[in-house]
Short mmCIF file of C-alpha atoms in Angstrom, two decimals:
data_model
loop_
_atom_site.label_atom_id
_atom_site.label_comp_id
_atom_site.label_asym_id
_atom_site.label_seq_id
_atom_site.Cartn_x
_atom_site.Cartn_y
_atom_site.Cartn_z
CA MET W 1 4.28 49.93 -12.58
CA SER W 2 3.12 53.44 -13.80
CA PRO W 3 2.49 56.55 -11.31
CA GLU W 4 -1.10 55.48 -12.48
CA THR W 5 -2.49 52.56 -11.05
CA GLN W 6 0.15 52.39 -8.93
CA GLY W 7 -1.96 51.67 -5.43
CA ARG W 8 -5.40 51.43 -7.24
CA ARG W 9 -5.04 47.49 -9.11
CA THR W 10 -5.79 44.59 -6.79
CA PRO W 11 -2.76 42.03 -6.97
CA GLY W 12 -3.52 39.05 -8.67
CA ALA W 13 -6.96 40.98 -11.08
CA ASP W 14 -5.93 39.93 -14.32
CA LEU W 15 -5.84 36.84 -13.63
CA PRO W 16 -8.01 34.60 -15.32
CA ASP W 17 -11.12 32.64 -13.66
CA HIS W 18 -10.33 29.95 -11.91
CA PRO W 19 -10.72 26.71 -13.75
CA ASP W 20 -14.03 24.59 -12.96
CA ARG W 21 -12.98 21.98 -10.31
CA LEU W 22 -13.16 18.35 -11.22
CA TRP W 23 -15.62 17.47 -8.47
CA ARG W 24 -18.14 19.07 -6.10
CA PRO W 25 -17.42 20.06 -2.88
CA ALA W 26 -20.70 18.54 -0.78
CA GLU W 27 -20.43 18.89 2.31
CA PRO W 28 -22.29 16.15 4.66
CA LYS W 29 -25.88 14.83 4.58
CA ARG W 30 -27.83 13.02 7.22
CA ALA W 31 -27.56 9.81 5.85
CA TYR W 32 -26.75 7.52 2.72
CA ASP W 33 -27.91 3.87 1.41
CA VAL W 34 -23.58 4.10 1.14
CA VAL W 35 -21.02 5.88 3.21
CA ILE W 36 -17.21 5.36 2.18
CA VAL W 37 -14.19 4.68 4.76
CA GLY W 38 -11.15 6.35 3.14
CA GLY W 39 -11.08 8.64 -0.34
CA GLY W 40 -8.42 7.55 -1.93
CA GLY W 41 -7.89 5.29 -5.28
CA HIS W 42 -10.04 2.25 -3.43
CA GLY W 43 -12.64 4.43 -1.73
CA LEU W 44 -12.69 6.23 -4.91
CA ALA W 45 -12.97 3.79 -7.55
CA THR W 46 -15.17 1.80 -4.94
CA ALA W 47 -17.64 4.83 -5.40
CA TYR W 48 -17.40 5.35 -9.61
CA TYR W 49 -18.55 2.28 -9.78
CA LEU W 50 -21.34 1.78 -7.39
CA ALA W 51 -22.46 4.40 -9.44
CA LYS W 52 -22.07 3.50 -12.65
CA ASN W 53 -22.32 -0.14 -12.26
CA HIS W 54 -25.14 -0.69 -9.41
CA GLY W 55 -27.01 2.35 -10.00
CA ILE W 56 -26.12 3.60 -6.27
CA THR W 57 -25.17 7.07 -6.07
CA ASP W 58 -26.80 7.91 -2.77
CA VAL W 59 -22.28 7.50 -1.96
CA ALA W 60 -20.43 9.59 0.23
CA VAL W 61 -16.85 10.10 0.20
CA LEU W 62 -15.61 10.69 3.45
CA GLU W 63 -11.94 11.04 3.36
CA ARG W 64 -10.24 12.51 6.55
CA GLY W 65 -7.59 14.80 4.74
CA TRP W 66 -7.44 15.74 1.67
CA LEU W 67 -8.99 14.17 -1.14
CA ALA W 68 -5.95 11.45 -2.38
CA GLY W 69 -3.39 13.04 -0.06
CA GLY W 70 -2.65 9.28 1.33
CA ASN W 71 -0.86 6.54 -0.28
CA MET W 72 -2.02 7.14 -3.41
CA ALA W 73 -0.11 10.71 -3.20
CA ARG W 74 2.64 8.17 -2.16
CA ASN W 75 2.82 5.22 -4.61
CA THR W 76 4.94 4.43 -7.69
CA THR W 77 2.05 4.35 -10.13
CA ILE W 78 3.26 0.79 -10.92
CA ILE W 79 0.86 -2.03 -12.76
CA ARG W 80 1.18 -5.56 -13.54
CA SER W 81 -0.65 -8.10 -13.03
CA ASN W 82 1.79 -11.03 -13.06
CA TYR W 83 1.15 -12.91 -9.90
CA LEU W 84 2.24 -16.56 -9.08
CA TRP W 85 -1.59 -17.63 -8.28
CA ASP W 86 -4.67 -18.17 -10.19
CA GLU W 87 -7.36 -16.16 -7.34
CA SER W 88 -3.89 -12.93 -8.25
CA ALA W 89 -4.32 -13.46 -11.25
CA GLY W 90 -7.22 -13.46 -11.26
CA ILE W 91 -8.32 -9.37 -9.51
CA TYR W 92 -4.99 -8.19 -10.76
CA GLU W 93 -5.53 -8.95 -14.72
CA HIS W 94 -9.26 -7.57 -14.14
CA ALA W 95 -7.50 -4.52 -13.57
CA LEU W 96 -4.71 -4.09 -15.88
CA LYS W 97 -7.78 -5.15 -18.69
CA LEU W 98 -9.97 -2.08 -16.82
CA TRP W 99 -6.73 0.08 -16.99
CA GLU W 100 -6.73 -0.50 -20.85
CA GLY W 101 -9.64 1.30 -20.66
CA LEU W 102 -9.97 3.29 -17.71
CA GLU W 103 -9.03 6.88 -19.76
CA GLU W 104 -11.33 6.21 -22.47
CA ASP W 105 -13.94 5.12 -19.77
CA LEU W 106 -13.62 8.02 -17.54
CA GLY W 107 -13.16 10.97 -19.84
CA TYR W 108 -10.17 12.19 -17.59
CA PRO W 109 -6.13 11.11 -19.35
CA LEU W 110 -4.16 9.12 -17.00
CA LEU W 111 -1.19 9.02 -18.77
CA PHE W 112 -0.91 5.04 -18.75
CA SER W 113 3.24 4.25 -20.25
CA GLN W 114 2.09 -0.21 -20.64
CA ARG W 115 6.09 0.17 -20.50
CA GLY W 116 6.31 -3.39 -19.55
CA VAL W 117 7.67 -4.24 -16.14
CA LEU W 118 10.51 -6.50 -15.40
CA ASN W 119 10.82 -8.23 -12.61
CA LEU W 120 14.86 -10.00 -11.95
CA ALA W 121 16.07 -12.78 -10.88
CA HIS W 122 19.39 -13.15 -8.82
CA SER W 123 20.57 -16.06 -8.14
CA LEU W 124 18.99 -19.38 -8.57
CA GLN W 125 16.11 -19.60 -7.01
CA ASP W 126 15.18 -16.39 -7.56
CA VAL W 127 15.17 -17.89 -11.61
CA ARG W 128 13.59 -21.31 -9.89
CA ASP W 129 10.84 -18.99 -8.92
CA SER W 130 10.05 -16.42 -11.34
CA VAL W 131 10.22 -19.40 -14.61
CA ARG W 132 7.43 -20.90 -12.65
CA ARG W 133 6.15 -17.49 -12.42
CA VAL W 134 6.14 -17.46 -16.33
CA ASN W 135 4.42 -20.69 -17.02
CA ALA W 136 1.97 -19.77 -14.39
CA ASN W 137 1.21 -16.25 -15.44
CA ARG W 138 0.81 -17.95 -19.12
CA LEU W 139 -1.63 -20.42 -18.90
CA ASN W 140 -3.44 -17.62 -15.62
CA GLY W 141 -3.67 -16.07 -20.22
CA VAL W 142 -1.45 -13.56 -17.87
CA ASP W 143 1.15 -11.70 -21.63
CA ALA W 144 4.90 -12.86 -19.19
CA GLU W 145 8.37 -14.02 -20.71
CA TRP W 146 11.25 -14.96 -19.31
CA LEU W 147 14.32 -13.17 -19.99
CA THR W 148 18.06 -13.86 -20.38
CA PRO W 149 20.58 -11.22 -19.06
CA GLU W 150 20.98 -9.95 -21.98
CA GLN W 151 17.43 -9.99 -23.42
CA VAL W 152 17.49 -7.91 -19.90
CA LYS W 153 19.94 -5.19 -21.13
CA GLU W 154 17.67 -5.01 -24.78
CA VAL W 155 14.21 -4.66 -22.93
CA CYS W 156 16.87 -2.02 -19.88
CA PRO W 157 19.75 -0.63 -21.70
CA ILE W 158 21.23 0.82 -18.89
CA VAL W 159 21.07 -2.30 -16.52
CA ASP W 160 24.55 -3.40 -15.16
CA ILE W 161 24.43 -7.13 -16.75
CA SER W 162 27.77 -7.86 -15.74
CA PRO W 163 28.57 -11.17 -13.26
CA ASP W 164 31.08 -9.57 -11.32
CA VAL W 165 28.77 -7.29 -9.80
CA ARG W 166 26.91 -7.70 -6.15
CA TYR W 167 24.15 -8.50 -7.43
CA PRO W 168 23.76 -10.27 -10.67
CA VAL W 169 21.52 -10.40 -13.23
CA LEU W 170 20.69 -13.83 -14.38
CA GLY W 171 17.79 -12.98 -16.11
CA GLY W 172 14.23 -10.93 -15.27
CA THR W 173 10.67 -11.77 -15.94
CA TYR W 174 9.35 -9.56 -18.71
CA GLN W 175 5.27 -8.82 -18.54
CA PRO W 176 5.31 -6.59 -21.63
CA ARG W 177 1.44 -4.77 -21.10
CA ALA W 178 2.14 -3.91 -17.38
CA GLY W 179 3.42 0.76 -17.46
CA ILE W 180 3.02 3.40 -14.54
CA ALA W 181 -0.50 5.51 -14.88
CA LYS W 182 -0.37 8.96 -13.66
CA HIS W 183 -1.23 8.55 -9.74
CA ASP W 184 -3.20 11.74 -9.75
CA TYR W 185 -4.71 11.72 -12.11
CA VAL W 186 -6.31 8.37 -11.78
CA ALA W 187 -8.28 10.01 -8.60
CA TRP W 188 -8.87 13.09 -9.59
CA GLY W 189 -10.35 11.25 -12.62
CA PHE W 190 -12.27 8.35 -10.82
CA ALA W 191 -12.82 11.78 -8.11
CA LYS W 192 -15.08 13.58 -10.85
CA ALA W 193 -16.72 10.51 -12.32
CA ALA W 194 -17.75 9.68 -9.37
CA SER W 195 -19.27 13.18 -8.58
CA ASP W 196 -20.47 13.49 -12.31
CA LEU W 197 -23.33 10.29 -11.02
CA GLY W 198 -23.81 12.12 -8.07
CA VAL W 199 -20.97 10.88 -5.41
CA ASP W 200 -20.20 13.80 -2.71
CA MET W 201 -16.94 13.75 -2.48
CA ILE W 202 -16.15 14.88 1.84
CA GLU W 203 -13.02 15.60 2.51
CA HIS W 204 -11.50 16.80 6.00
CA CYS W 205 -13.86 14.40 7.88
CA GLU W 206 -12.19 11.70 9.98
CA VAL W 207 -14.00 8.68 11.23
CA THR W 208 -14.45 8.90 14.40
CA GLY W 209 -16.93 5.40 15.69
CA LEU W 210 -18.76 3.44 13.66
CA ASP W 211 -22.07 2.49 15.37
CA VAL W 212 -23.04 -1.31 15.08
CA ARG W 213 -27.01 -2.38 16.57
CA ASP W 214 -27.65 -5.95 17.01
CA GLY W 215 -24.94 -6.52 14.79
CA ARG W 216 -25.97 -4.75 12.24
CA VAL W 217 -23.53 -1.30 11.26
CA THR W 218 -25.67 1.91 11.25
CA GLY W 219 -23.77 4.73 10.56
CA VAL W 220 -20.50 6.05 11.34
CA ARG W 221 -19.73 8.82 14.25
CA THR W 222 -16.94 11.84 11.69
CA THR W 223 -15.77 15.06 13.01
CA ARG W 224 -18.43 16.99 11.40
CA GLY W 225 -21.32 15.25 12.51
CA ALA W 226 -22.77 11.71 12.60
CA ILE W 227 -24.27 9.98 9.50
CA ALA W 228 -26.10 7.43 8.72
CA ALA W 229 -25.59 4.62 7.22
CA GLY W 230 -26.91 2.10 5.41
CA LYS W 231 -24.09 0.08 4.80
CA VAL W 232 -20.19 1.76 5.21
CA ALA W 233 -17.49 0.28 3.19
CA LEU W 234 -13.38 1.02 4.75
CA ALA W 235 -11.29 1.65 2.58
CA ALA W 236 -8.54 3.55 4.93
CA ALA W 237 -5.31 0.97 4.11
CA GLY W 238 -2.12 2.07 7.11
CA HIS W 239 -5.71 2.50 8.93
CA SER W 240 -8.20 0.33 8.85
CA SER W 241 -7.05 -1.14 11.27
CA VAL W 242 -7.84 1.61 13.53
CA VAL W 243 -10.99 2.43 11.75
CA ALA W 244 -12.08 -1.83 11.99
CA GLY W 245 -12.03 -0.99 15.62
CA TYR W 246 -14.72 0.93 15.91
CA ALA W 247 -16.84 -1.70 15.61
CA GLY W 248 -15.51 -4.65 18.03
CA VAL W 249 -13.68 -5.92 14.49
CA SER W 250 -9.81 -7.25 14.54
CA LEU W 251 -7.83 -7.83 11.60
CA PRO W 252 -4.67 -9.42 10.09
CA VAL W 253 -2.48 -6.80 9.91
CA GLN W 254 0.28 -4.41 11.19
CA SER W 255 0.53 -0.79 9.39
CA HIS W 256 4.56 -0.61 8.41
CA PRO W 257 5.95 3.25 6.81
CA LEU W 258 6.60 2.68 3.38
CA GLN W 259 8.95 4.97 2.23
CA ALA W 260 10.26 6.71 -2.04
CA LEU W 261 11.70 9.05 -3.21
CA VAL W 262 12.43 10.52 -6.88
CA SER W 263 15.66 12.14 -8.75
CA GLU W 264 15.63 15.97 -9.53
CA LEU W 265 14.36 15.61 -13.58
CA LEU W 266 16.70 13.62 -15.78
CA GLU W 267 16.67 13.50 -19.78
CA PRO W 268 15.15 9.95 -19.98
CA VAL W 269 17.56 6.89 -20.05
CA HIS W 270 14.43 3.99 -18.03
CA PRO W 271 12.66 3.24 -21.59
CA THR W 272 10.95 0.58 -18.80
CA VAL W 273 9.87 -0.21 -15.22
CA VAL W 274 12.81 -2.45 -13.39
CA MET W 275 12.11 -4.25 -9.46
CA SER W 276 14.39 -6.40 -7.66
CA ASN W 277 12.88 -8.82 -5.85
CA ALA W 278 15.63 -9.69 -3.79
CA VAL W 279 17.73 -6.24 -3.07
CA HIS W 280 14.17 -4.41 -2.19
CA VAL W 281 14.12 -1.48 -5.88
CA TYR W 282 11.99 -0.57 -7.93
CA VAL W 283 12.60 2.06 -10.06
CA SER W 284 11.04 4.36 -13.15
CA GLN W 285 10.86 7.29 -14.61
CA ALA W 286 7.56 9.44 -14.68
CA HIS W 287 7.08 11.50 -18.17
CA LYS W 288 8.46 14.49 -16.47
CA GLY W 289 11.80 13.56 -15.86
CA GLU W 290 12.30 12.36 -12.63
CA LEU W 291 13.20 8.74 -11.96
CA VAL W 292 11.32 6.85 -9.01
CA MET W 293 12.26 4.89 -6.68
CA GLY W 294 10.19 2.69 -3.95
CA ALA W 295 12.74 0.75 -1.08
CA GLY W 296 10.80 -1.99 0.85
CA ILE W 297 8.90 -1.23 4.32
CA ASP W 298 10.34 -0.30 7.95
CA ALA W 299 10.40 -3.80 10.22
CA ALA W 300 8.76 -2.13 12.87
CA ASN W 301 4.66 -0.80 12.84
CA SER W 302 4.47 2.90 12.50
CA TYR W 303 1.56 5.01 11.62
CA ARG W 304 4.61 8.06 11.32
CA GLN W 305 4.61 8.48 7.02
CA ARG W 306 8.10 8.58 7.72
CA GLY W 307 10.35 5.16 7.80
CA ALA W 308 14.04 5.10 8.73
CA PHE W 309 17.16 6.65 6.57
CA HIS W 310 18.83 3.07 6.84
CA ILE W 311 16.49 1.88 4.78
CA ILE W 312 17.00 4.38 2.19
CA GLU W 313 20.54 3.92 1.99
CA ARG W 314 20.25 0.39 1.49
CA GLN W 315 17.81 1.18 -1.77
CA MET W 316 20.12 3.22 -3.05
CA SER W 317 23.45 0.72 -2.78
CA ALA W 318 21.31 -1.64 -4.53
CA ALA W 319 19.84 0.36 -7.08
CA LEU W 320 23.86 2.35 -8.00
CA GLU W 321 25.00 -1.73 -8.09
CA LEU W 322 21.93 -2.24 -10.83
CA PHE W 323 22.14 1.12 -12.94
CA PRO W 324 25.83 2.73 -12.56
CA VAL W 325 24.39 5.59 -14.88
CA PHE W 326 22.83 6.25 -11.40
CA ALA W 327 26.10 7.93 -10.02
CA ARG W 328 25.70 11.43 -10.38
CA ALA W 329 21.77 12.30 -10.03
CA HIS W 330 20.48 13.50 -6.84
CA VAL W 331 17.63 11.94 -5.06
CA LEU W 332 15.17 15.90 -5.02
CA ARG W 333 12.83 13.92 -1.80
CA THR W 334 12.46 11.58 -0.40
CA TRP W 335 8.43 10.53 2.12
CA GLY W 336 6.38 7.68 3.42
CA GLY W 337 3.26 6.52 3.45
CA VAL W 338 1.78 3.38 5.67
CA VAL W 339 1.21 0.64 4.17
CA ASP W 340 -1.06 -2.05 6.20
CA VAL W 341 0.65 -6.27 5.15
CA THR W 342 -1.22 -9.01 6.30
CA PRO W 343 0.89 -12.69 7.14
CA ASP W 344 0.02 -13.66 3.04
CA ALA W 345 0.90 -10.72 1.31
CA SER W 346 -2.03 -10.51 0.01
CA PRO W 347 -5.79 -7.92 -0.03
CA ILE W 348 -8.54 -8.50 2.59
CA VAL W 349 -11.98 -7.71 0.54
CA GLY W 350 -15.35 -8.66 1.29
CA LEU W 351 -17.41 -9.04 4.31
CA THR W 352 -16.92 -8.70 8.47
CA PRO W 353 -18.51 -10.43 11.17
CA VAL W 354 -20.76 -6.75 11.39
CA GLU W 355 -23.50 -7.01 8.72
CA ASN W 356 -23.84 -4.03 6.61
CA LEU W 357 -19.71 -3.12 7.11
CA TYR W 358 -17.00 -4.71 4.14
CA VAL W 359 -13.53 -4.59 4.27
CA ASN W 360 -11.19 -3.25 1.63
CA CYS W 361 -7.73 -3.65 3.44
CA GLY W 362 -4.66 -5.48 3.91
CA TRP W 363 -2.97 -4.23 0.07
CA GLY W 364 0.36 -4.24 1.89
CA THR W 365 2.69 -2.37 -0.61
CA GLY W 366 0.98 -2.80 -3.47
CA GLY W 367 -2.45 -1.31 -3.44
CA PHE W 368 -2.41 0.90 -6.49
CA LYS W 369 -2.23 -1.42 -9.99
CA ALA W 370 -5.95 -2.83 -7.69
CA THR W 371 -7.19 0.11 -8.22
CA PRO W 372 -10.14 -0.13 -11.13
CA GLY W 373 -10.29 -3.90 -10.85
CA VAL W 374 -11.03 -4.07 -7.12
CA GLY W 375 -12.95 -0.82 -7.11
CA TRP W 376 -15.75 -3.24 -9.60
CA CYS W 377 -15.53 -6.29 -7.80
CA TYR W 378 -15.92 -3.82 -4.14
CA ALA W 379 -18.42 -2.05 -5.68
CA HIS W 380 -20.70 -5.80 -6.39
CA THR W 381 -20.18 -7.09 -2.28
CA VAL W 382 -21.12 -3.94 -1.08
CA ALA W 383 -24.04 -3.70 -3.24
CA THR W 384 -25.34 -6.83 -3.12
CA GLY W 385 -23.99 -8.07 -0.06
CA GLU W 386 -22.25 -11.24 -1.35
CA PRO W 387 -18.51 -11.01 -2.50
CA HIS W 388 -17.73 -10.41 -5.75
CA PRO W 389 -16.18 -13.79 -7.22
CA LEU W 390 -13.00 -12.23 -7.79
CA ASN W 391 -12.60 -11.14 -4.42
CA ALA W 392 -14.36 -14.03 -3.12
CA PRO W 393 -11.39 -16.17 -2.34
CA PHE W 394 -9.61 -13.19 -0.24
CA SER W 395 -11.88 -13.26 2.26
CA LEU W 396 -11.19 -12.43 5.80
CA ASP W 397 -12.23 -15.54 7.01
CA ARG W 398 -9.15 -17.33 5.12
CA PHE W 399 -6.82 -17.21 7.73
CA THR W 400 -9.29 -19.37 9.83
CA THR W 401 -9.77 -22.17 6.74
CA GLY W 402 -5.97 -21.51 6.57
CA LYS W 403 -6.81 -21.41 2.46
CA LEU W 404 -4.20 -18.52 2.05
CA VAL W 405 -2.77 -16.70 -1.27
CA ASP W 406 0.88 -16.26 -0.59
CA GLU W 407 2.00 -13.85 -2.72
CA HIS W 408 4.92 -13.30 -0.38
CA GLY W 409 7.34 -13.91 -4.09
CA ALA W 410 5.59 -12.23 -6.77
CA ALA W 411 4.73 -9.02 -4.62
CA ALA W 412 7.68 -7.64 -4.74
CA VAL W 413 8.92 -5.69 -1.49
CA ALA W 414 9.73 -7.36 1.08
CA HIS W 415 6.64 -8.48 3.89
CA MET E 1 15.50 5.78 12.62
CA LEU E 2 14.92 5.12 16.04
CA LEU E 3 17.80 4.73 19.23
CA ILE E 4 17.14 1.88 20.98
CA PRO E 5 18.47 1.95 24.37
CA CYS E 6 19.85 -1.58 24.52
CA PRO E 7 19.55 -3.01 28.43
CA TRP E 8 22.41 -4.27 27.93
CA CYS E 9 24.60 -1.94 25.98
CA GLY E 10 22.00 1.28 26.09
CA PRO E 11 20.79 3.72 22.78
CA ARG E 12 22.35 1.78 19.53
CA ASP E 13 20.71 2.78 16.01
CA GLU E 14 18.44 0.97 14.91
CA ALA E 15 19.99 -0.31 12.11
CA GLU E 16 21.61 -2.76 14.51
CA PHE E 17 18.18 -4.27 15.68
CA HIS E 18 16.14 -7.01 14.85
CA TYR E 19 11.83 -6.72 15.14
CA GLY E 20 10.56 -9.04 16.32
CA GLY E 21 6.24 -7.68 16.38
CA GLN E 22 4.50 -8.03 19.52
CA ALA E 23 5.57 -9.17 22.69
CA HIS E 24 3.70 -11.69 25.39
CA ILE E 25 2.26 -13.38 22.77
CA ALA E 26 2.66 -17.06 24.78
CA TYR E 27 2.57 -20.71 22.80
CA PRO E 28 -0.71 -21.75 23.39
CA ASP E 29 -1.03 -24.36 27.27
CA ASN E 30 -3.06 -26.43 25.08
CA PRO E 31 -2.84 -26.71 21.05
CA ALA E 32 -4.54 -28.96 20.57
CA ALA E 33 -8.04 -27.86 22.10
CA LEU E 34 -7.96 -25.55 19.76
CA SER E 35 -10.52 -24.42 17.80
CA ASP E 36 -9.66 -22.44 14.26
CA GLU E 37 -10.76 -19.83 14.72
CA GLU E 38 -8.26 -19.59 18.39
CA TRP E 39 -6.08 -21.03 16.40
CA ALA E 40 -6.17 -18.66 13.16
CA ARG E 41 -6.09 -15.43 15.98
CA TYR E 42 -2.78 -16.87 17.02
CA LEU E 43 -0.93 -17.29 14.30
CA PHE E 44 -2.12 -14.09 12.74
CA PHE E 45 -4.17 -12.05 14.83
CA ARG E 46 -1.50 -9.16 16.65
CA ASP E 47 -2.06 -5.95 17.91
CA ASN E 48 -2.19 -3.05 16.15
CA PRO E 49 -2.10 -0.02 17.88
CA LYS E 50 -2.35 3.40 16.79
CA GLY E 51 -0.33 4.19 20.51
CA PRO E 52 1.23 2.33 22.45
CA PHE E 53 2.35 -1.57 21.42
CA ALA E 54 4.39 -3.76 23.44
CA GLU E 55 7.11 -4.66 20.33
CA ARG E 56 9.91 -7.50 20.94
CA TRP E 57 13.55 -5.93 19.70
CA SER E 58 16.78 -7.84 19.20
CA HIS E 59 20.04 -6.30 18.87
CA THR E 60 21.35 -8.47 17.01
CA ALA E 61 24.63 -7.33 15.34
CA GLY E 62 25.43 -6.21 19.51
CA CYS E 63 24.84 -7.75 22.80
CA ARG E 64 22.12 -10.14 20.45
CA ARG E 65 19.73 -10.23 23.57
CA TRP E 66 15.95 -10.27 23.00
CA PHE E 67 14.02 -7.88 25.39
CA ASN E 68 10.74 -5.14 25.27
CA VAL E 69 9.51 -2.47 24.38
CA VAL E 70 6.38 0.08 24.22
CA ARG E 71 6.32 2.35 21.92
CA ASP E 72 4.07 4.62 20.69
CA THR E 73 2.95 4.24 17.38
CA ALA E 74 1.56 7.47 16.36
CA THR E 75 5.14 9.17 17.54
CA ASN E 76 7.84 6.57 18.02
CA GLU E 77 8.47 7.80 21.00
CA ILE E 78 10.41 5.29 22.60
CA HIS E 79 8.32 4.97 26.32
CA ALA E 80 9.35 2.12 28.67
CA VAL E 81 12.22 -0.84 27.72
CA TYR E 82 12.44 -3.92 30.13
CA ARG E 83 13.29 -7.31 29.60
CA VAL E 84 11.00 -10.09 28.50
CA GLY E 85 9.92 -12.16 31.83
CA GLU E 86 8.69 -9.24 33.15
CA PRO E 87 5.51 -7.68 32.83
CA ARG E 88 4.88 -5.04 30.40
CA PRO E 89 5.34 -2.24 32.49
CA VAL E 90 2.35 1.27 32.96
CA THR E 91 3.85 3.77 31.09
CA ALA E 92 1.74 7.66 30.44
#
């Protein structure tokens, strides 16, 4: 720095202007037609489709932290629709079809990459279940193939298919249209598009109560004051029990930490996504180069966004068996999110016993892939007061009628 | 990882234990008399508080006995450990 300028220039004065914000920061109004509790992917997608598909724009998305800073920032971004039952195929495949046109629809890049997903089988029972699931997928119009170990190796050359390892690969299911997307971009794309249509994004606004009169919800109480609402749509993931409890609604969900980790940046070695139900690990390589790995849930209930180390240790040892090439990779960071798990590993989307109060929860370890699909269907449910046909099977009352949608086999992570 | 004070063996790593979910859920006295709603409650609905929670643990890699713990799910702090059959202690 020359003596002339020293002390006269403001540091940073030469920097370019702050880029345009993607969404309008909004102050909470006193009332909205619809208040969405939870500014994660599901809440944002619901707001977008409420505005776009139903013309409902007097909508606030309330987020207790920063937008999409909960599980939307913590998931492993896997997108697929190869679930077993017709009900699940319906909603997950609807989501996948929306993903396929979403960048264009939102006018925002999402790094959506259909690089395929392999679900490995390590035991004869795995093989039988997997082949059955492939057949079920095909009957539902979901792309699915059963691959032999050699075919698995062709799709993903770094998988060790030798028969003498701890978890021998006996084959795998493959969904070529599955893949990954950049989770932050997905949230930002939905937030921008919804904001452009008039939705208010209100961050650092925690819901602390729900006002219910004569069996009908009339508003929310928040850390930024009371807000009246014609309808309230919950999309609070791990905190669903807490929020629904404000209205006296019990949910059959339990909150658990779910962990994931990334390695440092590495050259491209992993062309697809590999999931292994039996050993609780799922791996892909992000565009930037990190290996992204998810673990299973911690057994004990907790609302802490960190899990136990022995879960990570187990997951890493399983990953190393499958991918010996990872032996020299270093963990860059690990983290956890709080997921709400249902007894049948399927979500709850629909009406509640309280009028005008709607619930979307119970996505457990796999909500990211459903983001556009559930946003579409939940928006329909909130707008019309009736479940969309694709989320009707995922009602809260299925636990009373007994018509469960058991997806423990396809949900991939131990519930 | 939790450090869980087993009432018989003392403090041990969480990895030695098996989790059993909410404590004090009694089998219905007269199952035949339950309505569908009551069955649903018994089978599928458990408390999920953000705060103190009475839960069951089994020391599977140690004494193999079941016992109860009051743990705060917001902090993971363990407030009390007590034996099966004992009432839930009053904790702060």
